[in-house]
mmCIF file of C-alpha atoms and ligand atoms in Angstrom:
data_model
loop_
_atom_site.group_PDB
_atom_site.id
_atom_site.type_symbol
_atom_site.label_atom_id
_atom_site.label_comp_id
_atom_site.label_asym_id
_atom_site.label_seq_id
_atom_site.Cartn_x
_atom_site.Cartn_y
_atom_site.Cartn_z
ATOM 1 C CA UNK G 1 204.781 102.430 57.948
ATOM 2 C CA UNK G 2 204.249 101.574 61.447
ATOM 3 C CA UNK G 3 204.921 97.919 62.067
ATOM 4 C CA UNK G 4 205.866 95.595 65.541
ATOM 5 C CA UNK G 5 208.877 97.609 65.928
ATOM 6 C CA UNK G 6 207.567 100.976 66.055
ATOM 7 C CA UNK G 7 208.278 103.238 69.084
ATOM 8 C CA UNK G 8 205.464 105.562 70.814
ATOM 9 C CA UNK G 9 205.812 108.227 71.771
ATOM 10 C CA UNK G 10 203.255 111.389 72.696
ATOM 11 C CA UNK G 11 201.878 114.407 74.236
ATOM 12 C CA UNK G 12 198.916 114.104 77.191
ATOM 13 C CA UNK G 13 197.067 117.479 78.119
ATOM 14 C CA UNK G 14 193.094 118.269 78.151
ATOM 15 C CA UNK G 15 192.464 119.406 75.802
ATOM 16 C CA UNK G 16 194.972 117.929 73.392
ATOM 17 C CA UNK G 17 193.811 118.242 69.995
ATOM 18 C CA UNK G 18 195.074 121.887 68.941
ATOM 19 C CA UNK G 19 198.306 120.840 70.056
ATOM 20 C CA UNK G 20 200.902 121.333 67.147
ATOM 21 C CA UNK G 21 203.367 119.221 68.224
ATOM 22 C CA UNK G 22 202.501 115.705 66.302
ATOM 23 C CA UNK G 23 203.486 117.051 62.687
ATOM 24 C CA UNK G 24 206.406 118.638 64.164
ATOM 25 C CA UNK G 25 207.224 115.464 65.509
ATOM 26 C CA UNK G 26 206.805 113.176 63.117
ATOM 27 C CA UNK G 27 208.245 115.266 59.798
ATOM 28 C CA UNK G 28 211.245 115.013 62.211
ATOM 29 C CA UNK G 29 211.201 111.064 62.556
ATOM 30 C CA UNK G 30 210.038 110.684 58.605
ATOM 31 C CA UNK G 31 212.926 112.711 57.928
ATOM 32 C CA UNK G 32 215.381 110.653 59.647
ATOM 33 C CA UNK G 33 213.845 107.707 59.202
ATOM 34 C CA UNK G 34 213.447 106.980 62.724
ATOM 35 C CA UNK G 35 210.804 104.101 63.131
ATOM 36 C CA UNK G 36 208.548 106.290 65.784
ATOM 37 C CA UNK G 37 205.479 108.317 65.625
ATOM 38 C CA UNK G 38 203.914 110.281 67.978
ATOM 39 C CA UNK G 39 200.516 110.846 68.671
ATOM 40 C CA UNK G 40 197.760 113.063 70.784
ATOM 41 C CA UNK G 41 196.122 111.676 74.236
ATOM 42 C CA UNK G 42 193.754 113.246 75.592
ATOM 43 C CA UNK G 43 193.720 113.017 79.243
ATOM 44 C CA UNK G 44 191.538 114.527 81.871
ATOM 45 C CA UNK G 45 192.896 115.422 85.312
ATOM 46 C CA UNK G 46 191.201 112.262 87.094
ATOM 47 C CA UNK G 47 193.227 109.418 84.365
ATOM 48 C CA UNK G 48 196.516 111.087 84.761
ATOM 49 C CA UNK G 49 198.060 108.892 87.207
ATOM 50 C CA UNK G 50 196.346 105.891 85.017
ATOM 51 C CA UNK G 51 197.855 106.794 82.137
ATOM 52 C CA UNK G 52 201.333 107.824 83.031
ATOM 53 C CA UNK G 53 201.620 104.508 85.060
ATOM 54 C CA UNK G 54 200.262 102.668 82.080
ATOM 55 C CA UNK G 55 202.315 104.232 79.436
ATOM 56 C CA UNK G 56 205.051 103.068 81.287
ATOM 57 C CA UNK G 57 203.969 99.527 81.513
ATOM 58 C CA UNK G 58 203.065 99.836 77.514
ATOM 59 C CA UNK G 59 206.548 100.655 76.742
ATOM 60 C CA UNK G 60 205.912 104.018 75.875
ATOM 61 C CA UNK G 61 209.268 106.164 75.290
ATOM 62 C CA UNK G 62 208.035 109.440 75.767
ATOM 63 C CA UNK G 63 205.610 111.958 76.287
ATOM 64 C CA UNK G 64 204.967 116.082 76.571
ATOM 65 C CA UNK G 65 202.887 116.907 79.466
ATOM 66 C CA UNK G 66 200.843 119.825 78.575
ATOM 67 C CA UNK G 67 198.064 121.989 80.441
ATOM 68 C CA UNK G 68 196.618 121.392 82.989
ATOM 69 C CA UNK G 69 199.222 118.496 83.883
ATOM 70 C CA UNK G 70 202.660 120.268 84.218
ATOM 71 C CA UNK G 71 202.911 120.551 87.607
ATOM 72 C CA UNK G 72 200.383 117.978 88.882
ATOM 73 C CA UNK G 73 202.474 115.020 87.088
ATOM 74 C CA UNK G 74 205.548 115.535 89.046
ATOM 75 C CA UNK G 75 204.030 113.292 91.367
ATOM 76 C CA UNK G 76 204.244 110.135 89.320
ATOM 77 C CA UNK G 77 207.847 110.490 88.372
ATOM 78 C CA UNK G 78 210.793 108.537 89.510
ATOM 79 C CA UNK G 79 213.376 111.746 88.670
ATOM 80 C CA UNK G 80 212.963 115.120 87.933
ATOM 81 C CA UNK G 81 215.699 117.130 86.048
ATOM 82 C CA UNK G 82 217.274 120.371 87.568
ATOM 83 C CA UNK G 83 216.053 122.570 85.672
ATOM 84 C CA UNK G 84 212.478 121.055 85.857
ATOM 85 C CA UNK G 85 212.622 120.953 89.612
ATOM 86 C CA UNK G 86 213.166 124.788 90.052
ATOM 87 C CA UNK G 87 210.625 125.606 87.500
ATOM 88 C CA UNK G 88 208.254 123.204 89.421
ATOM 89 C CA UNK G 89 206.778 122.158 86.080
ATOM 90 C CA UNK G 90 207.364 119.148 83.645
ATOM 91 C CA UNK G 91 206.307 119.519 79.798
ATOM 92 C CA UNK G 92 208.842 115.846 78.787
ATOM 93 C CA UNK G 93 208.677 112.228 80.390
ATOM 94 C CA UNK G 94 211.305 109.558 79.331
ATOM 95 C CA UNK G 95 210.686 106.076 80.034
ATOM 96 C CA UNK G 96 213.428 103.888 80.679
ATOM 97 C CA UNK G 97 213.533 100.650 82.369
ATOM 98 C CA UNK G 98 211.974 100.915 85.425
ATOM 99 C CA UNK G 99 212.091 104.530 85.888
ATOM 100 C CA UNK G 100 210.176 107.692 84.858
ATOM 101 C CA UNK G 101 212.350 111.177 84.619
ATOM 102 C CA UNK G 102 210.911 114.521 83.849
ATOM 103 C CA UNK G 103 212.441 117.459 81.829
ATOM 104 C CA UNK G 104 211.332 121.355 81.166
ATOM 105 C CA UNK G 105 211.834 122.371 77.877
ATOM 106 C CA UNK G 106 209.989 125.217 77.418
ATOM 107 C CA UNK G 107 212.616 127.516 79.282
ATOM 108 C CA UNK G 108 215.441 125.787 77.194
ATOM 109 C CA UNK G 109 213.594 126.148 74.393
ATOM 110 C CA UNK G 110 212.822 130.197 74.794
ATOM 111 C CA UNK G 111 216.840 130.351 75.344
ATOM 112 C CA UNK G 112 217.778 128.405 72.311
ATOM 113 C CA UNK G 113 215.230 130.703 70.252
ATOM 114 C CA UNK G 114 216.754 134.177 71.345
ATOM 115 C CA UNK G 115 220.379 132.645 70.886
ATOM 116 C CA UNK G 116 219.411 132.142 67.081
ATOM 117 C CA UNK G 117 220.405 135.808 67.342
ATOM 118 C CA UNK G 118 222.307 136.993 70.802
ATOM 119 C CA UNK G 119 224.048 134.617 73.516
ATOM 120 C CA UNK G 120 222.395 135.109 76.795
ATOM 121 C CA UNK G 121 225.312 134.769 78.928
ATOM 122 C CA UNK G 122 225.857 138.089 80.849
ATOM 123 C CA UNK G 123 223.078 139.864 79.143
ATOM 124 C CA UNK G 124 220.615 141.971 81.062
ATOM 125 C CA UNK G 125 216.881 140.659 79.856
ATOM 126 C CA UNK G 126 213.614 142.393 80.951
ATOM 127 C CA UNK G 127 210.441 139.751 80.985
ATOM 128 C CA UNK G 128 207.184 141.044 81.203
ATOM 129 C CA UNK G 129 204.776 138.554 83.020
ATOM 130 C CA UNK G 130 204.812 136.583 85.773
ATOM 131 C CA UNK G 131 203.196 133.479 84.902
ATOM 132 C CA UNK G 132 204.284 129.858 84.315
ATOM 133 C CA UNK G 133 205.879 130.707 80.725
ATOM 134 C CA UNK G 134 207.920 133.144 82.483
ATOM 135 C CA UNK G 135 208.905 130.904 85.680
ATOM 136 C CA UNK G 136 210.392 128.335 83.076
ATOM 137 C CA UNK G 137 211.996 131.090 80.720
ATOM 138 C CA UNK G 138 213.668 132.909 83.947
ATOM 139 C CA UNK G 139 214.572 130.388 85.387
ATOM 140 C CA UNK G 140 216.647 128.929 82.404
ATOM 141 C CA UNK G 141 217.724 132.200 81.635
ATOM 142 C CA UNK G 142 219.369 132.637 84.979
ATOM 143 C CA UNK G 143 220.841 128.826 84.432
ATOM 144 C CA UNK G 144 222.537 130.142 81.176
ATOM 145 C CA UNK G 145 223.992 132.424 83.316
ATOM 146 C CA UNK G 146 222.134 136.064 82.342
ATOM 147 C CA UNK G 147 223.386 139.095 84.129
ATOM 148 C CA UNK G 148 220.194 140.636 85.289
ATOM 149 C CA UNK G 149 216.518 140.370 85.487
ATOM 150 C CA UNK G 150 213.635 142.011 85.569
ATOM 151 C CA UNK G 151 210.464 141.442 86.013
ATOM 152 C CA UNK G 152 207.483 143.475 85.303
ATOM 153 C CA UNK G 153 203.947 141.939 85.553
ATOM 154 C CA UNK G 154 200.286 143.593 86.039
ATOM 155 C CA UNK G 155 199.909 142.351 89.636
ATOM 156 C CA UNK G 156 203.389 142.848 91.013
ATOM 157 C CA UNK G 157 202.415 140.787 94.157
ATOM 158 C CA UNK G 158 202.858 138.105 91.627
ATOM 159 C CA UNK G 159 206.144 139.428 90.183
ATOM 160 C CA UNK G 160 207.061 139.612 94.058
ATOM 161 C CA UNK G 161 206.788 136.387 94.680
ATOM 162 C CA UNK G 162 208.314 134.878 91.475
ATOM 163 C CA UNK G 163 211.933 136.937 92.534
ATOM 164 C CA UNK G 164 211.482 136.105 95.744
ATOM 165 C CA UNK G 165 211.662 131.896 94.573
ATOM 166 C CA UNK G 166 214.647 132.713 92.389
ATOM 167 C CA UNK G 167 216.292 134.493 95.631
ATOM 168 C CA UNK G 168 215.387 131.394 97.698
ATOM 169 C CA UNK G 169 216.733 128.536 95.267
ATOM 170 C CA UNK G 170 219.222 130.085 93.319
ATOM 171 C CA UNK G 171 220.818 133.333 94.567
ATOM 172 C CA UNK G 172 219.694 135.402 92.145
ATOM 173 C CA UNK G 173 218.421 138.824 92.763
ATOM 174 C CA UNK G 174 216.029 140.210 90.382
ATOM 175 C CA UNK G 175 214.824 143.440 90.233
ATOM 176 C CA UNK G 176 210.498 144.008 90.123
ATOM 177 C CA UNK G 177 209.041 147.198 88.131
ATOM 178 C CA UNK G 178 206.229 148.811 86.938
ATOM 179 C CA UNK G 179 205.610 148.704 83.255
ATOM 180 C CA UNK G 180 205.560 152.786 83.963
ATOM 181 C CA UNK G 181 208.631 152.749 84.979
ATOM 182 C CA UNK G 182 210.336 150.443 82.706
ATOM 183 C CA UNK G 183 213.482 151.821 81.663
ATOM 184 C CA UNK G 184 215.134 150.055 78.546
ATOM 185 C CA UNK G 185 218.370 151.989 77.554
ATOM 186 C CA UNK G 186 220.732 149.257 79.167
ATOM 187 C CA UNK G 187 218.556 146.342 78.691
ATOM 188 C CA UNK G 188 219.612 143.716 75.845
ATOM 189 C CA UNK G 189 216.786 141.445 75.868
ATOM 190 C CA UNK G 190 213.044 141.592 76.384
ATOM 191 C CA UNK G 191 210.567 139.021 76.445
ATOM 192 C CA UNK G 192 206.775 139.154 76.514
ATOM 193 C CA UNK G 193 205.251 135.621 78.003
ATOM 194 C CA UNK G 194 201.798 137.785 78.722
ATOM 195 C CA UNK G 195 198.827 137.112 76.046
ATOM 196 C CA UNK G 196 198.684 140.795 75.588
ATOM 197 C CA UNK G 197 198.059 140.739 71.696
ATOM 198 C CA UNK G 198 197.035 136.903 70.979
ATOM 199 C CA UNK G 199 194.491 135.706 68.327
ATOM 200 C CA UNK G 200 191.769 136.988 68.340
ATOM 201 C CA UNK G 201 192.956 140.673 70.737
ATOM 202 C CA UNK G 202 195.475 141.199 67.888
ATOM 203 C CA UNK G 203 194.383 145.019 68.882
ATOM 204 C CA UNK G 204 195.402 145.205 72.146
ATOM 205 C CA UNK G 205 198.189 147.701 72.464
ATOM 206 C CA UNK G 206 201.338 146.416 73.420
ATOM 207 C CA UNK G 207 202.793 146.765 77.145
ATOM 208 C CA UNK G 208 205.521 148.336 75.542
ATOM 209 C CA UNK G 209 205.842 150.454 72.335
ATOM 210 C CA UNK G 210 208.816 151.545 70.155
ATOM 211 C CA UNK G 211 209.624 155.017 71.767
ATOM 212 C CA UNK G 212 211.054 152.648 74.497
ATOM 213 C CA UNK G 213 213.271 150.297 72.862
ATOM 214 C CA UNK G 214 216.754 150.899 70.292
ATOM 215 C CA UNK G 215 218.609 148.675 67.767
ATOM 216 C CA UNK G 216 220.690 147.391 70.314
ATOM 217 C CA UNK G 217 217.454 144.690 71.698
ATOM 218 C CA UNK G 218 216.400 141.628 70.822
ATOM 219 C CA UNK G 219 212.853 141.383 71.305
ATOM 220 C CA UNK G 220 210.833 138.042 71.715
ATOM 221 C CA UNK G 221 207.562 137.482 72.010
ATOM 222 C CA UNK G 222 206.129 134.304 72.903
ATOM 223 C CA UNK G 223 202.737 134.446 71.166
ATOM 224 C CA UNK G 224 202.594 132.761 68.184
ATOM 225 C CA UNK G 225 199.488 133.648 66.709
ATOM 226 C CA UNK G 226 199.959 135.926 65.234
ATOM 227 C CA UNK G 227 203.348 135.439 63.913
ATOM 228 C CA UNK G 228 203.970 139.268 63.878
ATOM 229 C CA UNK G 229 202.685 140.887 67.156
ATOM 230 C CA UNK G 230 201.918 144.207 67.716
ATOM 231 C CA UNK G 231 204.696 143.981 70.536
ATOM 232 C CA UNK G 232 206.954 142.830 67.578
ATOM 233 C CA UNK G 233 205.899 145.417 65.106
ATOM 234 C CA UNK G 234 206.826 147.929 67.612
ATOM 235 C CA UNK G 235 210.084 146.173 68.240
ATOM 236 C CA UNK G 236 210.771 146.319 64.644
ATOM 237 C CA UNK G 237 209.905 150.092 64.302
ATOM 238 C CA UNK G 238 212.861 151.008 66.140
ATOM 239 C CA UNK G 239 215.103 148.693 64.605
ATOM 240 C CA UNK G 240 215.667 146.189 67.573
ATOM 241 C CA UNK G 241 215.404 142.559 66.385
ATOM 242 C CA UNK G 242 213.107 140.647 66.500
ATOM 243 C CA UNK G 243 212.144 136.704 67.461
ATOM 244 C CA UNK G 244 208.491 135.510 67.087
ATOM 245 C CA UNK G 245 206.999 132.764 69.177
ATOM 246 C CA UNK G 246 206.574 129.871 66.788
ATOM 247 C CA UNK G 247 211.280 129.461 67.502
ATOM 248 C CA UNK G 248 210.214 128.720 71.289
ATOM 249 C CA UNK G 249 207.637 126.356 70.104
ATOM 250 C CA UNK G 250 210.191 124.259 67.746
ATOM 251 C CA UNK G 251 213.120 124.470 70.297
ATOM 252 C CA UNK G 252 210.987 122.936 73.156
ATOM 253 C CA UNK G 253 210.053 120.353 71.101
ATOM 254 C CA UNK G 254 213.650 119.788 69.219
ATOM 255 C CA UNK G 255 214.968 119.265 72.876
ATOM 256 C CA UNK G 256 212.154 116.630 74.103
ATOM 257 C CA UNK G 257 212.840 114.916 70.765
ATOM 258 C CA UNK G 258 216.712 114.970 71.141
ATOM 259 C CA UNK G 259 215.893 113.735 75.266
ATOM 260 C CA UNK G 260 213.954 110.462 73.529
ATOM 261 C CA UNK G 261 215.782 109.783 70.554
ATOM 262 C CA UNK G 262 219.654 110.653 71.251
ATOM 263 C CA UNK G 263 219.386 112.522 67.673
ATOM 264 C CA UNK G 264 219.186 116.175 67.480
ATOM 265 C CA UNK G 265 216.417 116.730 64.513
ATOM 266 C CA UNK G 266 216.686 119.816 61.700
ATOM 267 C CA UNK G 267 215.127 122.677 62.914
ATOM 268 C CA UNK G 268 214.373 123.392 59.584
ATOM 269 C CA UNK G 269 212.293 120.634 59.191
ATOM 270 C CA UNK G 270 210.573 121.192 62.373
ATOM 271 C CA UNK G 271 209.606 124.910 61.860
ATOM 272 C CA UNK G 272 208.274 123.305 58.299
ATOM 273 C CA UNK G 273 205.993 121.073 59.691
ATOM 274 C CA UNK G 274 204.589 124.275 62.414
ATOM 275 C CA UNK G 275 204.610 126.668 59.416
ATOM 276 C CA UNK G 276 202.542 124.275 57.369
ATOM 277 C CA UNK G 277 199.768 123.373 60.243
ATOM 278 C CA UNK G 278 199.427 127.282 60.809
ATOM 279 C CA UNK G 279 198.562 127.326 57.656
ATOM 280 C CA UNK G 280 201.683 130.063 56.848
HETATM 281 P P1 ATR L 1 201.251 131.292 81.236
HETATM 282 O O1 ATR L 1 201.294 129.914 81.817
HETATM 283 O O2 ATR L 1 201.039 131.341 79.760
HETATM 284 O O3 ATR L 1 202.404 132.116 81.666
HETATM 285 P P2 ATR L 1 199.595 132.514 83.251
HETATM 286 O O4 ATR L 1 200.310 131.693 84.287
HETATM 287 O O5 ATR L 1 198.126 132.647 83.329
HETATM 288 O O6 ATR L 1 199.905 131.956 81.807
HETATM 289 O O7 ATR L 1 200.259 133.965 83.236
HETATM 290 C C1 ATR L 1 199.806 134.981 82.425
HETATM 291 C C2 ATR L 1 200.651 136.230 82.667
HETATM 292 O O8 ATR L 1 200.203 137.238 81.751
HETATM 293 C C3 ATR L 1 200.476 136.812 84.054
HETATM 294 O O9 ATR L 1 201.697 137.387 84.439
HETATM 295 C C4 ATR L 1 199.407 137.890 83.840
HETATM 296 O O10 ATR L 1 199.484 138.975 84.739
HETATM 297 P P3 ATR L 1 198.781 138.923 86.197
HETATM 298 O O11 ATR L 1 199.745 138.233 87.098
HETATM 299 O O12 ATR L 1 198.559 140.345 86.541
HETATM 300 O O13 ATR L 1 197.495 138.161 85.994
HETATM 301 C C5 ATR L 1 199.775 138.382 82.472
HETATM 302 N N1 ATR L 1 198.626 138.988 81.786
HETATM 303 C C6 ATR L 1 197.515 138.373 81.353
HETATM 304 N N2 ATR L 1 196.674 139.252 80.754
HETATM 305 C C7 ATR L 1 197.290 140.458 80.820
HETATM 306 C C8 ATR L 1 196.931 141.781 80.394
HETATM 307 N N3 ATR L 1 195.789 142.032 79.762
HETATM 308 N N4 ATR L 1 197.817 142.765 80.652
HETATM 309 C C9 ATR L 1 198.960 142.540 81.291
HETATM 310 N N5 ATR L 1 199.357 141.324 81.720
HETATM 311 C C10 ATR L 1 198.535 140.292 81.493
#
């Protein structure tokens, strides 16, 4: 029941209302009986600063930040995390007395999901794409202290430019190749943040099919709908394992709840509440 007590907390992005985070959310405080709930905001680009300054002064606790507003609210905050600041995107705002502080949890999130099955610690990872999901997941990957990278992407200007950010702020030399020349024989993990294969292209042939990959790989894809890929399905025709997007999904939002609440929820009841709103 929510009464005086009850803590807020949310997620602001435009447009909000597919978001699947709010039953995730709340199963998790329901479970633990945590007297919170969480709810959708939707906020267009010209309200942002309005409403982060003014869930602040309505003693919000937290929020996700979702498109278009990762990058554009880092503006409005008091502190930005580490790993937030390299990625130069926030998806998590706490609110604490008189201060604002930003978090990424999407890259912690992919990491947690691919160590359900293999620590990433001196592991040599292949992501294809070049985007923002694979800015957060590379750079977290590197954080946790991965071996190599590589990075292929359609437009390898792009690709370019992404290695040549991790060079400049962390050290870290990664290597850029063409999908055609992808080699996998040495490679543990690989990761698809391109939409290559999303509801409704489920037909789109994958950017890279089973002759390529062994039993040895983990293979993650962060599309999760559908659950099963056809990247995955390849993966899984030549035995390599497999992890589907819908364990990035619940990590990111495990860690924003764990950032608010001190508690670490149950996965389990997390991936519940996801599996149930997909309708799976
Ligand atoms: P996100 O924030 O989800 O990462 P994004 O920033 O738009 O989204 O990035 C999408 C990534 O998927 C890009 O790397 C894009 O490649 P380009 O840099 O060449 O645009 C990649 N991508 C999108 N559609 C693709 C396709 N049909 N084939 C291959 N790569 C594709």
């Amino acid at each position: 029941m929510i009464t005086g007590k009850t803590a807020l907390v949310g997620i602001v992005g435009d447009p909000v209302e597919h978001s699947l985070s709010p039953p995730m959310h709340n199963a998790a405080f329901q479970h633990l009986k945590l007297d919170y709930v969480y709810v959708p905001f939707h906020v267009p680009a010209k309200n942002l600063e309005n409403a982060i300054k003014g869930a602040k002064d309505m003693g919000i606790k937290g929020l996700n930040i979702t498109i278009p507003h990762k990058t554009a609210v880092i503006r409005y905050l008091d502190e930005v995390d580490q790993a937030a600041q390299l990625i130069g995107a926030v998806n998590t705002l706490k609110f604490t007395e008189d201060k604002i502080k930003g978090y990424n949890t999407d890259g912690v999130g992919a990491v947690k999901a691919i160590e359900e099955i293999i620590t990433v610690k001196d592991k040599k990872v292949v992501i294809m794409g070049a985007g923002g999901a694979a800015r957060a997941v590379a750079f977290q990957l590197i954080l946790n202290g991965i071996q190599k990278l590589s990075i292929a992407n359609r437009t390898p200007e792009k690709a370019e430019q992404l290695a040549r950010d991790i060079k400049s702020k962390l050290e870290f030399s990664s290597r850029v190749v063409n999908f055609s020349e992808l080699e996998l024989t040495s490679t543990d993990i690989l990761i698809n943040t391109t939409p290559v294969g999303m509801h409704p292209h489920e037909d789109q042939k994958p950017l890279v099919t089973s002759e390529m990959m062994h039993p040895e790989l983990v293979v993650n894809d962060i599309i999760y709908n559908p659950l099963r890929t056809g990247f995955l399905k390849e993966a899984e025709d030549s035995g390599a394992k497999t992890v589907n997007g819908t364990k990035m999904l619940v990590y990111q939002g495990v860690e924003a709840f764990r950032i608010w609440t001190g508690v670490n929820p149950p996965v389990e009841v997390f991936t519940e509440a996801l599996m149930e709103t997909l309708g799976k």
